[in-house]
Short mmCIF file of C-alpha atoms in Angstrom, two decimals:
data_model
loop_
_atom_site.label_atom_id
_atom_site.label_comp_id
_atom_site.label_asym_id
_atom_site.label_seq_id
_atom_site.Cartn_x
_atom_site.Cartn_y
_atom_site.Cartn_z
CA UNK A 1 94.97 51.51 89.70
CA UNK A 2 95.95 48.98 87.37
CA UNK A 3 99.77 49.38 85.12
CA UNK A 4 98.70 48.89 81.55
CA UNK A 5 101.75 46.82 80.91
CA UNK A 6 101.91 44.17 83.51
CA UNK A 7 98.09 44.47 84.52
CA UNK A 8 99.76 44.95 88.48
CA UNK A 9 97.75 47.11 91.14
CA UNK A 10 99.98 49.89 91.59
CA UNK A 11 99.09 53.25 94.12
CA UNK A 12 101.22 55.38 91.82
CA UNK A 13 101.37 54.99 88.13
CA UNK A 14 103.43 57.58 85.83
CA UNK A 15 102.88 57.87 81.97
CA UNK A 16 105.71 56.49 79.80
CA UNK A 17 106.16 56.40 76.04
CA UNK A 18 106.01 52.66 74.85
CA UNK A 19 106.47 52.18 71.22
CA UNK A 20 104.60 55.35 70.45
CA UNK A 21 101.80 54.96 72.82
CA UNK A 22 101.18 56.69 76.09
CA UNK A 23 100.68 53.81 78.42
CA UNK A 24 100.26 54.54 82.77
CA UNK A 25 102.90 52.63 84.30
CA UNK A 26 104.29 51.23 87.55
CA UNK A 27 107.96 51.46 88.44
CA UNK A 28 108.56 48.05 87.84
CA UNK A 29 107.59 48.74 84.73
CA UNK A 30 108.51 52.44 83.94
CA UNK A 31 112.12 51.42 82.58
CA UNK A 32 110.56 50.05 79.66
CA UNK A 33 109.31 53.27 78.22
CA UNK A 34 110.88 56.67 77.84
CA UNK A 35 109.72 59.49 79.78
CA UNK A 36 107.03 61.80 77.69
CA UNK A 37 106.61 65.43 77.85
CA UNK A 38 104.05 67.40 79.83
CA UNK A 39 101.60 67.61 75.99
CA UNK A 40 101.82 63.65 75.25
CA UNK A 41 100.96 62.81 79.58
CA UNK A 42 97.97 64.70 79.75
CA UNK A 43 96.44 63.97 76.22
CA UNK A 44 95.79 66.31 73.34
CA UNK A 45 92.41 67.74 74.19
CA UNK A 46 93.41 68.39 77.66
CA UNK A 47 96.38 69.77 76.86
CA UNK A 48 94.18 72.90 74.02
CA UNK A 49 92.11 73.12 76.54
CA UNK A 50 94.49 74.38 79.14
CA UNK A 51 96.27 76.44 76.37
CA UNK A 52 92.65 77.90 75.32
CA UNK A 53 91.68 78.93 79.15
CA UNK A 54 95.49 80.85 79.34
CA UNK A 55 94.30 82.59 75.83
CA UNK A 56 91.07 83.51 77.65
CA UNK A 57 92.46 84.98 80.69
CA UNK A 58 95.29 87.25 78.29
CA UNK A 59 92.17 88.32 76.14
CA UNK A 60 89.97 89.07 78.92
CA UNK A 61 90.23 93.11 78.77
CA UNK A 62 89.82 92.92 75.14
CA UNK A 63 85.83 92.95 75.42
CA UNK A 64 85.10 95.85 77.67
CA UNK A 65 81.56 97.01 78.31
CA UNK A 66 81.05 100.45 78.84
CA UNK A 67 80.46 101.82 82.04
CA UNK A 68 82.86 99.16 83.66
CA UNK A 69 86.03 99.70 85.90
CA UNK A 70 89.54 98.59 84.66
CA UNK A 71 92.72 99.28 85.72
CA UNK A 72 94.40 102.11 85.14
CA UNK A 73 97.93 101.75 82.89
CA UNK A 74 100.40 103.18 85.35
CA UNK A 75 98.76 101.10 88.38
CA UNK A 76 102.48 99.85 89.36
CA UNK A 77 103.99 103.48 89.50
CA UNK A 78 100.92 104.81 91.79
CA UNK A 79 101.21 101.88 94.27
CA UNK A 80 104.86 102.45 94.44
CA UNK A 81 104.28 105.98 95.26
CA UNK A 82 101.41 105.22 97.74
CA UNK A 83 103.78 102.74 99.48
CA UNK A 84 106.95 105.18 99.50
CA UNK A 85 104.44 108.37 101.09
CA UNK A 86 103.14 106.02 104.08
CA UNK A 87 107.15 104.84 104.65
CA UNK A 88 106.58 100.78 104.04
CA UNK A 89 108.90 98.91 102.41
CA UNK A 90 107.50 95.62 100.74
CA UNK A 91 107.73 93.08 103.35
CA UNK A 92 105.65 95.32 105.71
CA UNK A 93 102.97 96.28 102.86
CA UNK A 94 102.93 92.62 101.85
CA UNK A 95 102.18 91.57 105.78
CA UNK A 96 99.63 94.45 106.59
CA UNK A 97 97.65 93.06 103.59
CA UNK A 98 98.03 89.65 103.89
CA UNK A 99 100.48 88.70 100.32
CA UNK A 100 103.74 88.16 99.53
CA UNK A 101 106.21 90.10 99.06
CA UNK A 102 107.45 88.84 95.45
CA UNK A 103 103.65 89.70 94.04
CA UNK A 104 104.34 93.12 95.66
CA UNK A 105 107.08 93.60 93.89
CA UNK A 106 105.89 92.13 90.27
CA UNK A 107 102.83 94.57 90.64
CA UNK A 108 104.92 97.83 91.21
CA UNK A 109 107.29 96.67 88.36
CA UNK A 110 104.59 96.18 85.81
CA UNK A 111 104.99 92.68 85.47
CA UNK A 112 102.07 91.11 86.87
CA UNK A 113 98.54 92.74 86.84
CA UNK A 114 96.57 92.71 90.12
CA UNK A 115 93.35 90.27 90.22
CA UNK A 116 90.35 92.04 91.96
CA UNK A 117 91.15 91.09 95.44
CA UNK A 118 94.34 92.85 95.12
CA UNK A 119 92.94 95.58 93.77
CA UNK A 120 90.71 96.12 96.48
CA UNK A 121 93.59 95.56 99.50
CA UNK A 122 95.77 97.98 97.61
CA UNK A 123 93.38 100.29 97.43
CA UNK A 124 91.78 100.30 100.85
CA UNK A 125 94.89 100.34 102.58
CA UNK A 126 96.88 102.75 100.77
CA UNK A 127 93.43 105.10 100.05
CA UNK A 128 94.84 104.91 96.30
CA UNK A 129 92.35 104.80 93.06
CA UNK A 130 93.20 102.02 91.13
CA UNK A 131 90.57 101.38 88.45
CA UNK A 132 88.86 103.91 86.09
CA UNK A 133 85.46 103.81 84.80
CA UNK A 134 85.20 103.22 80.85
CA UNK A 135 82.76 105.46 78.88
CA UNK A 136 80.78 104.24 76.35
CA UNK A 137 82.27 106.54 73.08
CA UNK A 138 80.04 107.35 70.28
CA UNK A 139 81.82 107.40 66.95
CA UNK A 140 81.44 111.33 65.44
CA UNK A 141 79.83 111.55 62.31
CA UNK A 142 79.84 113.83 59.73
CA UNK A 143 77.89 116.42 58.92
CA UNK A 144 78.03 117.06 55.60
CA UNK A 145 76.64 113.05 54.98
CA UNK A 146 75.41 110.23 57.34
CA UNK A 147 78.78 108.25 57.20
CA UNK A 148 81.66 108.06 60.25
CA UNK A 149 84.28 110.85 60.32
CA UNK A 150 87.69 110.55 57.60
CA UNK A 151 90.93 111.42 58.94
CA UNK A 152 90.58 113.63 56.78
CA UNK A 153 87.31 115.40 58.23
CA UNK A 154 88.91 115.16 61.61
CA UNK A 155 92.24 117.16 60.78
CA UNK A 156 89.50 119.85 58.65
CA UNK A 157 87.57 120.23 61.76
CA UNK A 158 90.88 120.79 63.96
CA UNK A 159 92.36 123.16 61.60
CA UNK A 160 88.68 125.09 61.48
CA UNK A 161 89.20 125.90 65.21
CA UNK A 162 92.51 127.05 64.82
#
C-alpha cells in the first residue's frame, strides 16, 4: 500500500490527521499528523453504520411475532438456582459447557443476555426452561359499541365482578 504523503510502499499504514484531512500514513511519515479518533479513521458512513447495526441488535425484541419464544425476565436468577441445586460453581459450569466463566457470571447477574446457543447449553445441561412462548393477544372490545376497551370500561367490568 502506498502512504498518501510521501507516495512510499509501506506494509502498514495508520490514519493521521493532516491539516484537517484523514490521510493513511507510514511511520516515516506519521509524525507529521496528529493521531485521529476511532469516528474520523474509519470514515463517517462506516462509522453510522456500525452505530445503526448496535441500534438493531438493542431493538431486536422490540418486534415480536406471536407464537415465538423469548426469554424469560428472571433468566439470570433461574440459572443461578439451577447451578447452586446440581453443586457447580462457575468455573466448572463454564467448562462442562464449553464458555467462560466471566459470561457465566454476567448472565446470572443480569448483565448480559444469553444469544441462542447459550440458551440452548444452559438449558440442556441444567434441564432448566429458559424461553417462554408469546401469545398473540387480542385487544377486548366493548360491548356496548365496536371501539377498543377505556380504562374506564376496564375498571367497570372489574368492579361488576366484584
Amino acid at each position: 500500500m502506498l502512504c498518501e504523503m510521501c507516495g512510499a510502499e509501506s506494509a502498514v499504514l495508520e490514519p493521521r490527521k493532516v491539516s484537517g484531512s484523514i490521510l493513511q500514513l507510514c511511520n516515516s511519515c506519521g509524525s507529521l499528523g496528529s493521531e485521529t479518533s476511532y469516528r474520523e479513521s474509519i470514515g463517517h458512513r462506516a462509522y453510522v453504520a456500525q452505530t445503526l447495526e448496535k441500534r438493531q441488535q438493542k431493538n431486536r425484541y422490540e418486534e415480536i411475532e406471536p407464537d415465538e419464544f423469548v426469554l424469560v425476565k428472571d433468566y439470570g436468577s433461574i440459572v443461578r438456582k439451577a447451578r447452586e441445586k446440581a453443586g457447580l460453581d462457575h468455573s466448572s459450569l463454564a467448562s462442562k459447557i464449553s464458555e467462560k466463566k466471566s459470561i457465566l457470571t454476567s448472565v446470572e447477574a443480569g448483565n448480559m443476555t444469553p444469544n441462542e446457543k447459550l440458551i440452548k447449553k444452559l438449558e440442556n445441561y441444567l434441564k432448566i426452561k429458559l424461553t417462554e412462548k408469546v401469545e398473540s393477544t387480542s385487544i377486548p372490545v366493548s360491548s356496548s359499541s365496536g371501539e377498543a376497551l377505556t380504562m374506564g370500561d376496564i375498571l367497570k367490568q372489574a368492579m361488576d365482578k366484584n
